[in-house]
Short mmCIF file of C-alpha atoms in Angstrom, two decimals:
data_model
loop_
_atom_site.label_atom_id
_atom_site.label_comp_id
_atom_site.label_asym_id
_atom_site.label_seq_id
_atom_site.Cartn_x
_atom_site.Cartn_y
_atom_site.Cartn_z
CA MET A 15 -23.74 -17.25 16.34
CA THR A 16 -20.13 -16.81 16.96
CA ALA A 17 -17.22 -18.61 15.50
CA LEU A 18 -17.15 -21.82 13.49
CA ARG A 19 -14.22 -23.50 15.45
CA THR A 20 -15.33 -27.26 13.98
CA SER A 21 -17.70 -26.73 11.10
CA THR A 22 -17.29 -27.66 7.28
CA VAL A 23 -15.73 -25.33 5.53
CA ALA A 24 -16.38 -24.97 1.59
CA VAL A 25 -14.01 -23.92 -0.67
CA VAL A 26 -14.98 -23.01 -4.31
CA GLY A 27 -12.17 -22.59 -7.07
CA THR A 28 -8.45 -23.18 -6.20
CA GLY A 29 -6.15 -21.82 -7.56
CA THR A 30 -3.41 -20.50 -5.25
CA MET A 31 -5.52 -18.53 -3.00
CA GLY A 32 -8.37 -20.33 -3.23
CA GLN A 33 -5.58 -23.68 -2.02
CA GLY A 34 -3.98 -21.45 0.78
CA ILE A 35 -7.62 -19.99 2.56
CA ALA A 36 -8.30 -24.40 2.10
CA GLN A 37 -5.46 -24.82 4.25
CA VAL A 38 -6.27 -22.66 6.84
CA ALA A 39 -9.36 -23.90 7.26
CA LEU A 40 -7.35 -26.96 7.33
CA VAL A 41 -5.17 -26.40 9.97
CA ALA A 42 -7.67 -25.00 12.73
CA GLY A 43 -9.28 -28.21 12.55
CA HIS A 44 -12.16 -27.78 10.17
CA ARG A 45 -13.56 -30.61 8.18
CA VAL A 46 -12.70 -28.75 4.47
CA LEU A 47 -13.95 -29.43 0.94
CA LEU A 48 -12.76 -28.18 -2.30
CA TYR A 49 -15.22 -27.42 -5.38
CA ASP A 50 -13.60 -26.64 -9.17
CA THR A 51 -15.84 -26.73 -11.86
CA ALA A 52 -12.85 -27.89 -13.94
CA PRO A 53 -12.74 -32.27 -13.46
CA GLY A 54 -9.70 -33.53 -11.42
CA ARG A 55 -8.82 -29.63 -10.44
CA ALA A 56 -9.78 -30.10 -7.21
CA ALA A 57 -8.34 -33.55 -6.68
CA GLN A 58 -4.91 -32.08 -7.49
CA ALA A 59 -5.04 -29.21 -4.80
CA ALA A 60 -6.46 -31.31 -2.47
CA GLY A 61 -2.78 -33.28 -3.33
CA ALA A 62 -0.76 -29.31 -3.46
CA ILE A 63 -1.53 -29.25 0.36
CA GLY A 64 -0.92 -32.68 1.11
CA SER A 65 3.03 -31.74 -0.07
CA ARG A 66 2.15 -28.36 1.24
CA LEU A 67 1.44 -30.55 4.89
CA ASP A 68 4.84 -32.83 4.66
CA ARG A 69 6.72 -28.82 4.36
CA LEU A 70 5.84 -28.06 7.38
CA VAL A 71 6.40 -31.19 9.53
CA GLU A 72 10.00 -30.98 7.80
CA LYS A 73 10.30 -27.76 9.64
CA GLY A 74 9.62 -28.40 12.70
CA ARG A 75 5.89 -25.83 12.68
CA ILE A 76 2.89 -29.09 13.21
CA SER A 77 3.41 -32.89 14.05
CA ALA A 78 3.06 -35.45 11.28
CA ASP A 79 0.36 -36.98 13.69
CA ALA A 80 -1.56 -33.44 12.94
CA ARG A 81 -0.24 -33.75 9.59
CA ASP A 82 -2.97 -36.48 8.87
CA ALA A 83 -5.45 -35.47 11.27
CA ALA A 84 -5.83 -32.21 8.55
CA ARG A 85 -5.37 -34.83 5.64
CA ALA A 86 -8.15 -36.65 7.07
CA ARG A 87 -10.33 -34.12 6.96
CA LEU A 88 -9.63 -32.78 3.15
CA SER A 89 -11.59 -33.89 0.87
CA PRO A 90 -12.45 -32.53 -3.05
CA ALA A 91 -15.45 -32.46 -4.07
CA THR A 92 -16.46 -33.28 -7.80
CA ALA A 93 -20.11 -31.23 -7.28
CA LEU A 94 -21.52 -28.40 -5.71
CA ALA A 95 -23.99 -30.07 -4.27
CA GLU A 96 -21.62 -31.73 -2.27
CA LEU A 97 -21.48 -28.62 -0.18
CA ALA A 98 -24.92 -29.39 1.20
CA ASP A 99 -23.42 -29.34 4.56
CA ALA A 100 -20.68 -26.39 4.09
CA ALA A 101 -21.11 -23.87 7.74
CA LEU A 102 -18.90 -21.45 5.23
CA VAL A 103 -18.56 -21.06 1.85
CA ILE A 104 -15.30 -18.97 0.70
CA GLU A 105 -15.28 -18.31 -3.01
CA ALA A 106 -12.01 -17.57 -4.41
CA ILE A 107 -12.85 -18.25 -8.19
CA LEU A 108 -12.03 -15.67 -11.41
CA GLU A 109 -12.31 -11.98 -10.23
CA GLN A 110 -15.66 -11.54 -12.59
CA LEU A 111 -18.72 -10.21 -10.67
CA PRO A 112 -21.33 -12.41 -13.24
CA ALA A 113 -19.09 -15.34 -12.53
CA LYS A 114 -19.29 -14.34 -8.31
CA GLN A 115 -22.72 -14.44 -8.49
CA GLU A 116 -23.94 -17.35 -10.48
CA LEU A 117 -22.38 -19.28 -8.07
CA PHE A 118 -23.42 -17.59 -4.80
CA THR A 119 -27.33 -17.70 -6.47
CA ALA A 120 -26.74 -22.20 -6.80
CA LEU A 121 -25.22 -21.70 -3.96
CA GLU A 122 -28.37 -20.93 -2.41
CA ASP A 123 -30.54 -23.44 -3.12
CA ILE A 124 -28.06 -26.02 -1.67
CA VAL A 125 -26.69 -25.28 1.45
CA THR A 126 -28.65 -24.73 4.62
CA ALA A 127 -30.54 -20.77 5.61
CA ASP A 128 -27.67 -19.78 8.50
CA CYS A 129 -24.74 -21.33 6.27
CA LEU A 130 -22.41 -18.18 5.81
CA LEU A 131 -21.08 -17.01 2.07
CA ALA A 132 -18.43 -15.38 2.41
CA THR A 133 -16.80 -13.57 -1.10
CA ASN A 134 -12.73 -13.20 -1.34
CA THR A 135 -13.02 -10.80 -4.02
CA SER A 136 -10.80 -8.15 -3.65
CA SER A 137 -11.85 -5.58 -5.70
CA LEU A 138 -15.28 -5.91 -6.63
CA SER A 139 -18.52 -4.08 -4.54
CA VAL A 140 -19.48 -7.51 -1.60
CA THR A 141 -22.84 -5.92 -2.28
CA ALA A 142 -23.44 -5.88 -6.08
CA VAL A 143 -21.74 -10.55 -5.20
CA ALA A 144 -24.64 -10.22 -3.21
CA GLY A 145 -27.09 -8.27 -5.01
CA ARG A 146 -29.19 -10.85 -6.74
CA LEU A 147 -29.08 -13.88 -3.56
CA ARG A 148 -32.28 -14.27 -1.81
CA HIS A 149 -31.12 -13.32 1.14
CA PRO A 150 -28.42 -11.75 0.47
CA GLY A 151 -27.77 -10.42 4.66
CA ARG A 152 -25.40 -14.07 4.77
CA CYS A 153 -22.94 -12.95 2.34
CA VAL A 154 -20.07 -10.89 3.65
CA GLY A 155 -16.64 -10.07 2.41
CA LEU A 156 -13.43 -11.80 2.82
CA HIS A 157 -10.36 -10.71 1.42
CA PHE A 158 -7.43 -11.83 1.80
CA PHE A 159 -3.65 -11.32 1.24
CA ASN A 160 -1.47 -13.42 -1.12
CA PRO A 161 -0.29 -16.68 -0.01
CA ALA A 162 -2.90 -17.10 2.57
CA PRO A 163 -1.24 -19.40 5.36
CA LEU A 164 1.91 -16.51 5.76
CA LEU A 165 -0.08 -13.05 5.88
CA PRO A 166 -2.17 -12.64 8.90
CA LEU A 167 -4.63 -9.47 7.77
CA VAL A 168 -8.30 -10.41 6.49
CA GLU A 169 -10.25 -8.44 5.93
CA VAL A 170 -13.71 -8.14 6.47
CA ILE A 171 -15.94 -6.42 3.87
CA SER A 172 -19.53 -5.75 4.86
CA GLY A 173 -21.57 -4.80 1.77
CA PHE A 174 -25.14 -2.33 1.79
CA ALA A 175 -27.39 -6.02 2.76
CA THR A 176 -25.26 -7.58 5.39
CA ASP A 177 -26.05 -8.75 8.66
CA GLU A 178 -23.70 -7.43 11.68
CA VAL A 179 -24.23 -11.46 12.52
CA ALA A 180 -22.75 -12.56 9.75
CA ALA A 181 -19.51 -9.94 10.11
CA THR A 182 -19.14 -10.86 13.34
CA THR A 183 -19.20 -14.10 12.58
CA ALA A 184 -16.67 -14.20 9.30
CA TYR A 185 -14.20 -12.28 12.02
CA ASP A 186 -14.28 -13.87 14.69
CA THR A 187 -13.89 -17.01 12.96
CA ALA A 188 -10.97 -15.24 11.35
CA ALA A 189 -9.15 -14.43 14.12
CA ALA A 190 -9.40 -18.09 15.74
CA TRP A 191 -7.88 -19.21 12.91
CA GLY A 192 -4.63 -17.28 13.95
CA LYS A 193 -5.45 -13.94 11.13
CA GLN A 194 -5.45 -10.39 12.04
CA PRO A 195 -9.48 -9.26 10.80
CA VAL A 196 -10.28 -5.87 10.62
CA ARG A 197 -13.58 -4.00 9.75
CA CYS A 198 -14.06 -2.93 6.51
CA ALA A 199 -17.31 -1.38 4.91
CA ASP A 200 -17.89 -1.96 0.86
CA THR A 201 -16.52 0.47 -0.49
CA PRO A 202 -13.98 -0.56 -4.05
CA GLY A 203 -10.58 -0.86 -2.72
CA PHE A 204 -11.50 -1.84 0.51
CA ILE A 205 -8.78 -0.96 3.16
CA VAL A 206 -5.48 -1.72 1.24
CA ASN A 207 -6.21 -1.77 -2.24
CA ARG A 208 -7.67 2.10 -1.37
CA ILE A 209 -5.20 3.27 -0.06
CA ALA A 210 -2.48 1.69 -1.24
CA ARG A 211 -3.12 3.06 -4.61
CA PRO A 212 -0.88 6.50 -4.28
CA PHE A 213 2.22 3.87 -3.81
CA TYR A 214 2.69 2.84 -7.05
CA ALA A 215 0.62 6.44 -8.88
CA GLU A 216 2.83 8.70 -7.94
CA ALA A 217 6.12 6.79 -8.49
CA LEU A 218 4.34 5.98 -11.99
CA ARG A 219 3.81 9.57 -12.45
CA VAL A 220 7.43 10.86 -11.33
CA TYR A 221 9.01 8.25 -13.54
CA GLU A 222 6.34 9.65 -16.53
CA GLU A 223 7.54 13.13 -15.71
CA ARG A 224 11.22 11.99 -16.17
CA VAL A 225 11.74 13.28 -12.92
CA ALA A 226 14.29 10.11 -12.03
CA ASP A 227 14.19 6.24 -12.66
CA PRO A 228 12.57 2.96 -11.84
CA ALA A 229 15.90 2.01 -9.93
CA THR A 230 15.84 5.52 -8.40
CA ILE A 231 12.69 6.11 -6.61
CA ASP A 232 12.26 2.60 -5.76
CA ALA A 233 15.69 3.34 -3.66
CA VAL A 234 14.30 6.69 -2.54
CA LEU A 235 11.09 5.16 -1.04
CA ARG A 236 12.38 1.99 0.03
CA GLU A 237 16.03 3.54 1.56
CA GLY A 238 14.38 7.37 2.75
CA ALA A 239 11.61 6.41 4.00
CA GLY A 240 12.21 2.45 5.02
CA PHE A 241 8.98 0.59 2.88
CA LYS A 242 9.90 -2.70 2.59
CA MET A 243 10.07 -3.30 -1.89
CA GLY A 244 9.93 0.37 -3.62
CA PRO A 245 6.62 -0.08 -6.14
CA PHE A 246 9.03 -0.72 -9.50
CA GLU A 247 9.70 -3.92 -7.63
CA LEU A 248 6.50 -4.50 -6.23
CA THR A 249 4.25 -4.59 -8.84
CA ASP A 250 7.14 -6.60 -11.03
CA LEU A 251 6.38 -9.12 -7.71
CA ILE A 252 2.40 -8.66 -8.06
CA GLY A 253 2.31 -8.70 -12.06
CA GLN A 254 1.36 -5.51 -14.06
CA ASP A 255 -1.25 -7.31 -14.90
CA VAL A 256 -2.52 -7.90 -11.86
CA ASN A 257 -1.97 -4.20 -10.18
CA GLU A 258 -3.23 -2.19 -13.33
CA ALA A 259 -6.23 -4.04 -13.22
CA VAL A 260 -7.14 -3.53 -9.81
CA THR A 261 -6.00 -0.21 -9.65
CA HIS A 262 -8.59 0.36 -13.17
CA SER A 263 -11.33 -1.24 -11.32
CA VAL A 264 -11.06 1.01 -8.47
CA TRP A 265 -10.53 4.28 -10.71
CA GLN A 266 -14.22 2.79 -12.84
CA ALA A 267 -15.50 2.00 -9.26
CA PHE A 268 -15.09 5.71 -7.96
CA PHE A 269 -16.15 7.02 -11.91
CA GLN A 270 -13.13 7.91 -13.05
CA ASP A 271 -11.99 10.11 -10.17
CA PRO A 272 -8.74 12.03 -10.92
CA LYS A 273 -6.71 10.55 -8.12
CA PHE A 274 -7.23 7.32 -8.73
CA THR A 275 -6.26 7.74 -13.08
CA PRO A 276 -4.13 4.51 -14.41
CA SER A 277 -0.83 5.56 -15.51
CA LEU A 278 -0.46 5.02 -19.08
CA ALA A 279 3.28 3.53 -18.42
CA GLN A 280 2.15 0.85 -17.03
CA ARG A 281 -0.64 0.07 -19.42
CA ARG A 282 2.06 0.30 -22.49
CA LEU A 283 3.64 -2.46 -20.27
CA VAL A 284 1.15 -4.65 -19.77
CA GLU A 285 -0.30 -4.38 -23.16
CA SER A 286 3.82 -5.36 -24.30
CA GLY A 287 3.66 -8.66 -21.52
CA LEU A 288 6.23 -7.22 -19.72
CA HIS A 289 3.91 -8.70 -16.59
CA GLY A 290 6.68 -8.63 -13.80
CA ARG A 291 8.99 -11.48 -11.91
CA LYS A 292 6.54 -14.32 -14.43
CA ALA A 293 7.17 -13.31 -17.33
CA GLY A 294 10.98 -13.06 -16.94
CA ARG A 295 10.91 -8.87 -17.26
CA GLY A 296 8.73 -6.09 -16.09
CA TRP A 297 10.18 -2.92 -15.03
CA PHE A 298 13.37 -4.75 -14.39
CA ASP A 299 14.59 -7.83 -16.73
CA TYR A 300 14.64 -10.71 -14.41
CA SER A 301 16.49 -13.90 -16.68
CA GLU A 302 19.24 -15.39 -15.94
CA GLY A 303 22.41 -12.83 -15.88
CA ALA A 304 20.52 -10.03 -16.58
CA HIS A 305 22.34 -7.03 -15.42
CA ARG A 306 19.98 -5.20 -12.24
CA PRO A 307 19.94 -0.85 -12.82
CA GLU A 308 21.16 0.88 -10.02
CA PRO A 309 20.20 4.11 -8.83
CA ARG A 310 20.79 7.76 -9.34
CA THR A 311 23.67 8.40 -6.46
CA ALA A 312 26.17 11.41 -6.56
CA GLU A 313 29.63 10.77 -6.64
CA PRO A 314 31.30 11.67 -2.33
CA CYS A 315 31.61 15.61 -2.16
CA PRO A 316 33.09 18.40 0.21
CA VAL A 317 31.64 18.21 3.74
CA PRO A 318 30.82 22.37 5.25
CA ALA A 319 32.82 22.90 7.52
CA SER A 320 29.48 25.31 9.41
CA VAL A 321 26.29 25.12 8.79
CA GLY A 322 23.12 28.07 9.07
CA LEU A 323 19.83 26.56 11.09
CA HIS A 324 16.95 29.47 11.18
CA GLY A 325 13.68 28.51 12.14
CA LYS A 326 12.14 25.06 12.67
CA LEU A 327 12.69 22.09 10.70
CA PRO A 328 9.07 20.70 10.88
CA GLY A 329 8.60 17.46 11.27
CA PRO A 330 10.68 14.37 11.49
CA ALA A 331 13.23 16.59 9.83
CA ALA A 332 13.82 19.05 13.37
CA VAL A 333 15.92 15.76 14.28
CA LEU A 334 18.37 16.98 10.65
CA ARG A 335 20.30 19.08 13.57
CA GLU A 336 20.81 16.46 16.19
CA LEU A 337 22.22 14.89 13.39
CA ILE A 338 24.46 17.60 11.66
CA GLU A 339 26.16 18.42 15.62
CA GLU A 340 26.84 14.90 15.81
CA ALA A 341 28.34 14.19 12.54
CA GLY A 342 30.96 17.45 13.67
CA ILE A 343 29.85 20.12 12.24
CA GLU A 344 29.28 23.27 13.48
CA VAL A 345 25.71 24.76 13.73
CA THR A 346 25.36 27.90 14.00
CA GLY A 347 22.01 29.98 14.00
CA ASP A 348 18.49 30.18 16.49
CA ARG A 349 16.44 27.59 16.01
CA THR A 350 13.92 29.72 17.78
CA THR A 351 14.43 31.90 14.67
CA GLY A 352 10.66 33.27 13.40
CA VAL A 353 10.89 32.60 10.06
CA ALA A 354 7.91 30.85 7.98
CA GLU A 355 10.07 28.25 7.11
CA GLY A 356 12.57 26.32 8.59
CA PHE A 357 15.74 25.95 6.21
CA ILE A 358 19.86 25.10 6.93
CA ARG A 359 22.21 28.06 5.54
CA LEU A 360 24.54 26.21 3.55
CA PRO A 361 28.33 28.45 3.74
CA GLY A 362 27.73 29.32 -0.15
CA GLY A 363 24.60 31.09 0.82
CA ALA A 364 22.17 28.65 -0.49
CA ARG A 365 18.84 27.25 1.74
CA LEU A 366 17.89 23.39 2.27
CA ALA A 367 14.58 23.24 3.10
CA LEU A 368 12.50 20.16 3.03
CA THR A 369 10.05 20.47 0.15
CA ASN A 370 7.04 22.22 0.70
CA GLY A 371 5.10 20.81 -2.51
CA CYS A 372 6.30 23.68 -4.95
CA PRO A 373 8.67 23.33 -7.16
CA ALA A 374 12.95 24.35 -5.89
CA THR A 375 12.53 26.52 -8.47
CA THR A 376 10.77 29.22 -7.96
CA PRO A 377 11.07 33.02 -8.11
CA ALA A 378 9.95 33.48 -4.42
CA GLN A 379 12.51 31.31 -2.87
CA GLU A 380 15.11 31.95 -5.41
CA ASN A 381 18.37 29.21 -3.99
CA CYS A 382 16.80 27.05 -2.28
CA ILE A 383 17.23 23.43 -2.97
CA ARG A 384 14.83 20.72 -1.65
CA PHE A 385 15.54 17.10 0.57
CA ASP A 386 12.88 15.06 0.70
CA LEU A 387 11.43 13.96 2.96
CA SER A 388 11.82 10.67 5.44
CA LEU A 389 9.23 9.44 8.08
CA ASP A 390 13.32 9.00 9.40
CA TYR A 391 16.23 10.39 9.07
CA ARG A 392 18.09 8.68 11.99
CA ALA A 393 17.34 5.35 9.78
CA ALA A 394 17.85 6.21 6.73
CA THR A 395 20.24 5.70 4.44
CA ARG A 396 19.13 7.59 1.30
CA ILE A 397 18.09 11.03 0.74
CA ALA A 398 16.45 12.64 -2.42
CA LEU A 399 17.49 16.18 -3.72
CA ALA A 400 15.81 18.64 -5.97
CA ALA A 401 17.47 22.15 -7.17
CA PRO A 402 16.44 24.76 -9.08
CA ALA A 403 17.63 25.87 -12.24
CA ALA A 404 20.08 28.67 -11.77
CA VAL A 405 21.83 26.83 -9.07
CA SER A 406 25.38 26.65 -9.33
CA GLU A 407 27.48 23.20 -8.71
CA GLU A 408 29.08 24.46 -5.64
CA ASP A 409 26.17 25.49 -4.07
CA LEU A 410 24.62 21.82 -4.82
CA ALA A 411 27.70 20.04 -3.75
CA GLU A 412 27.56 21.63 0.05
CA ALA A 413 23.97 19.99 0.36
CA VAL A 414 25.45 17.02 -0.99
CA GLY A 415 28.33 16.39 0.77
CA LEU A 416 26.09 17.46 4.10
CA PHE A 417 23.88 14.54 3.65
CA GLN A 418 26.51 12.41 2.95
CA ALA A 419 28.19 13.36 5.99
CA LEU A 420 25.52 12.36 8.30
CA GLY A 421 25.83 8.57 6.52
CA LYS A 422 23.45 9.13 3.54
CA GLN A 423 23.41 7.58 0.01
CA VAL A 424 22.23 11.07 -2.18
CA SER A 425 20.22 10.71 -5.36
CA VAL A 426 20.36 14.32 -6.83
CA ILE A 427 16.45 13.66 -8.95
CA GLU A 428 14.85 16.41 -11.30
CA ASP A 429 13.23 19.59 -9.78
CA VAL A 430 9.64 18.74 -9.42
CA PRO A 431 6.30 19.86 -6.56
CA GLY A 432 6.83 16.96 -3.28
CA MET A 433 9.52 15.20 -5.10
CA ILE A 434 9.67 11.73 -4.57
CA VAL A 435 8.55 10.70 -0.84
CA ALA A 436 6.56 13.79 0.41
CA ARG A 437 4.38 13.59 -1.94
CA THR A 438 3.47 10.22 -1.43
CA VAL A 439 3.08 9.50 1.62
CA ALA A 440 1.07 12.79 1.44
CA MET A 441 -1.88 10.91 -0.80
CA ILE A 442 -1.42 7.79 0.94
CA ILE A 443 -2.57 10.07 4.26
CA ASP A 444 -5.09 11.95 2.90
CA PHE A 445 -6.65 8.19 1.76
CA ALA A 446 -6.38 7.35 4.57
CA VAL A 447 -7.83 10.56 6.70
CA ASP A 448 -10.39 10.70 3.97
CA ALA A 449 -11.25 6.90 4.26
CA ALA A 450 -12.10 7.12 7.61
CA ALA A 451 -13.91 10.12 8.04
CA ARG A 452 -16.61 8.80 5.91
CA GLY A 453 -16.90 5.06 7.91
CA VAL A 454 -14.95 3.20 5.63
CA ALA A 455 -12.71 1.50 9.26
CA THR A 456 -11.46 2.86 11.98
CA PRO A 457 -7.91 4.21 12.76
CA GLU A 458 -6.66 2.00 14.26
CA ASP A 459 -8.17 -1.19 11.60
CA ILE A 460 -6.29 1.51 8.87
CA ASP A 461 -3.40 1.43 9.89
CA THR A 462 -3.28 -2.89 11.29
CA ALA A 463 -4.46 -3.05 7.55
CA MET A 464 -0.96 -1.09 6.21
CA ARG A 465 0.57 -2.25 8.12
CA LEU A 466 0.05 -5.79 7.45
CA GLY A 467 -1.77 -6.12 3.76
CA VAL A 468 0.94 -4.02 2.05
CA ASN A 469 3.98 -3.45 5.15
CA TYR A 470 4.08 0.02 5.19
CA PRO A 471 6.89 1.12 7.65
CA GLY A 472 4.03 2.22 10.23
CA GLY A 473 -0.25 3.66 9.77
CA PRO A 474 -0.23 6.57 7.48
CA MET A 475 -2.91 8.00 10.85
CA GLU A 476 0.13 6.66 13.32
CA TRP A 477 1.87 9.75 10.24
CA VAL A 478 -0.85 13.23 10.33
CA GLU A 479 0.06 12.72 14.04
CA ARG A 480 4.48 12.83 13.47
CA LEU A 481 3.89 14.68 10.45
CA GLY A 482 0.98 16.99 11.36
CA ALA A 483 -2.36 17.43 9.00
CA ARG A 484 -1.09 21.39 8.67
CA TRP A 485 1.68 20.25 7.19
CA VAL A 486 0.26 17.64 4.72
CA TRP A 487 -3.12 19.43 3.38
CA HIS A 488 -0.43 22.39 2.34
CA LEU A 489 1.53 20.10 0.64
CA LEU A 490 -0.72 19.07 -1.16
CA ASP A 491 -2.47 22.05 -1.34
CA SER A 492 1.10 23.14 -3.21
CA MET A 493 0.68 20.22 -5.57
CA HIS A 494 -3.23 21.11 -6.82
CA HIS A 495 -1.79 24.75 -7.27
CA GLN A 496 0.81 23.62 -9.39
CA ASN A 497 -1.32 20.47 -10.94
CA ALA A 498 -4.48 21.72 -12.10
CA GLY A 499 -6.94 18.71 -12.59
CA GLY A 500 -8.12 17.67 -8.84
CA ARG A 501 -5.21 14.46 -8.56
CA TYR A 502 -3.75 16.47 -5.86
CA VAL A 503 -7.01 18.72 -4.25
CA PRO A 504 -6.49 17.49 -0.53
CA SER A 505 -9.85 15.79 1.01
CA TRP A 506 -12.56 17.86 2.57
CA ALA A 507 -11.52 15.27 5.88
CA LEU A 508 -7.71 16.66 5.56
CA ARG A 509 -8.67 20.15 5.64
CA ARG A 510 -10.61 20.24 8.40
CA ARG A 511 -7.71 18.01 10.63
CA ALA A 512 -5.67 20.44 10.06
CA ASP A 513 -8.19 23.35 10.35
CA LEU A 514 -9.09 21.71 14.29
CA GLU A 515 -4.89 20.88 14.88
CA GLU A 516 -4.03 24.86 14.20
CA LEU A 517 -7.09 25.84 16.86
CA VAL A 518 -5.60 23.68 19.32
CA LEU A 519 -2.42 25.36 18.43
#
């Protein structure tokens, strides 16, 4: 079995996602049948798809002849039995396991023996969806991302009983439709919704710990780490109810593993009906004329004339020496000095060092101001700083002034282990390394999924190469000792990778 190129494709469920999937199949040249249990809904969806095809013609993306041919291939179905000749049926109905099982059980008595059955579920087990079928091997997950016509990623999920031929056909079909498919084992959240959980969870945790406000957290992750949107504005766009439901589903599926624990703050937001943009308000107010809060940004401070560099700054932070010298600031000291942790010595005597998972207020490292991780310090336009409790205003001003001289805005946040970017990126990396080690997906597919599915500025398997597994492991291990409960325990896969890295060095 190869890609289904001209066969009939049926889509069950005609909401936004169902319509989007139908449009993708239609433009790819298939005859498409639309079915919905609500009377008249399929015909309305066909009309809406036709209107979108008109807009594609207006934008010059398809010809008028192609639009007319596509419209002729699109038909609403009034009964499930009309899907009998479909070679592929994709369901995009309610995210409820009994409803999906009931649908596929009914379809099995209607479609041919070689018809491929696909679920677009984003969080339910593909194995469970197929569990009541007589022939579960024909059932596969085809998880499109919204809006389906625009976003290229499709996760192809093999359930426990999915036949390899069925998975390969689904993969090849998605590729023939112009999508970028990735293969994935049936695991809670699949690739994207599993590995992306810390992006939201750590931001919410930082907020709950009163380290910074949502606008500042968003700005630090967006301007300091290169993420296209911050987690608070992104969950407002997704819908707080939708995002929280996926988080809760993944947490339950992993037997309430503390690494996936949902946020009480988000739960209260959902209970209040503040679901984000669609409700007019979530973390931010979207009503007409509403004021958008600004991130916490330090006032301009004097620029130090010189600083000392002792040891080697880890990972991407190593470029700071070049940036400081390019800013006209003298750098003294020996970069090869054998110190355990590289740091910058400020004129007043305070140290300035990359966060290592410990709080800045640590007796063993008195007067050490911490700066947050950036995946690219040259491109970053904002840096977060955390100061120990006893730091002087003069020392903190020197740290702020130094980064401002490098063209960065500075957000001074409350002292917390791992700060904002470092803890978020480290957790995402740990989830990705663990998923790869467990055979959820290949490292290449993981990076592809995270770049295309949630628009990350890079893939987490690429990040661990740049940062070093040892640095990531030590940061999480330090955070674990600061926060008992298991949330930050590094995975065994990350520890093994860190140990191998140390052996090579």
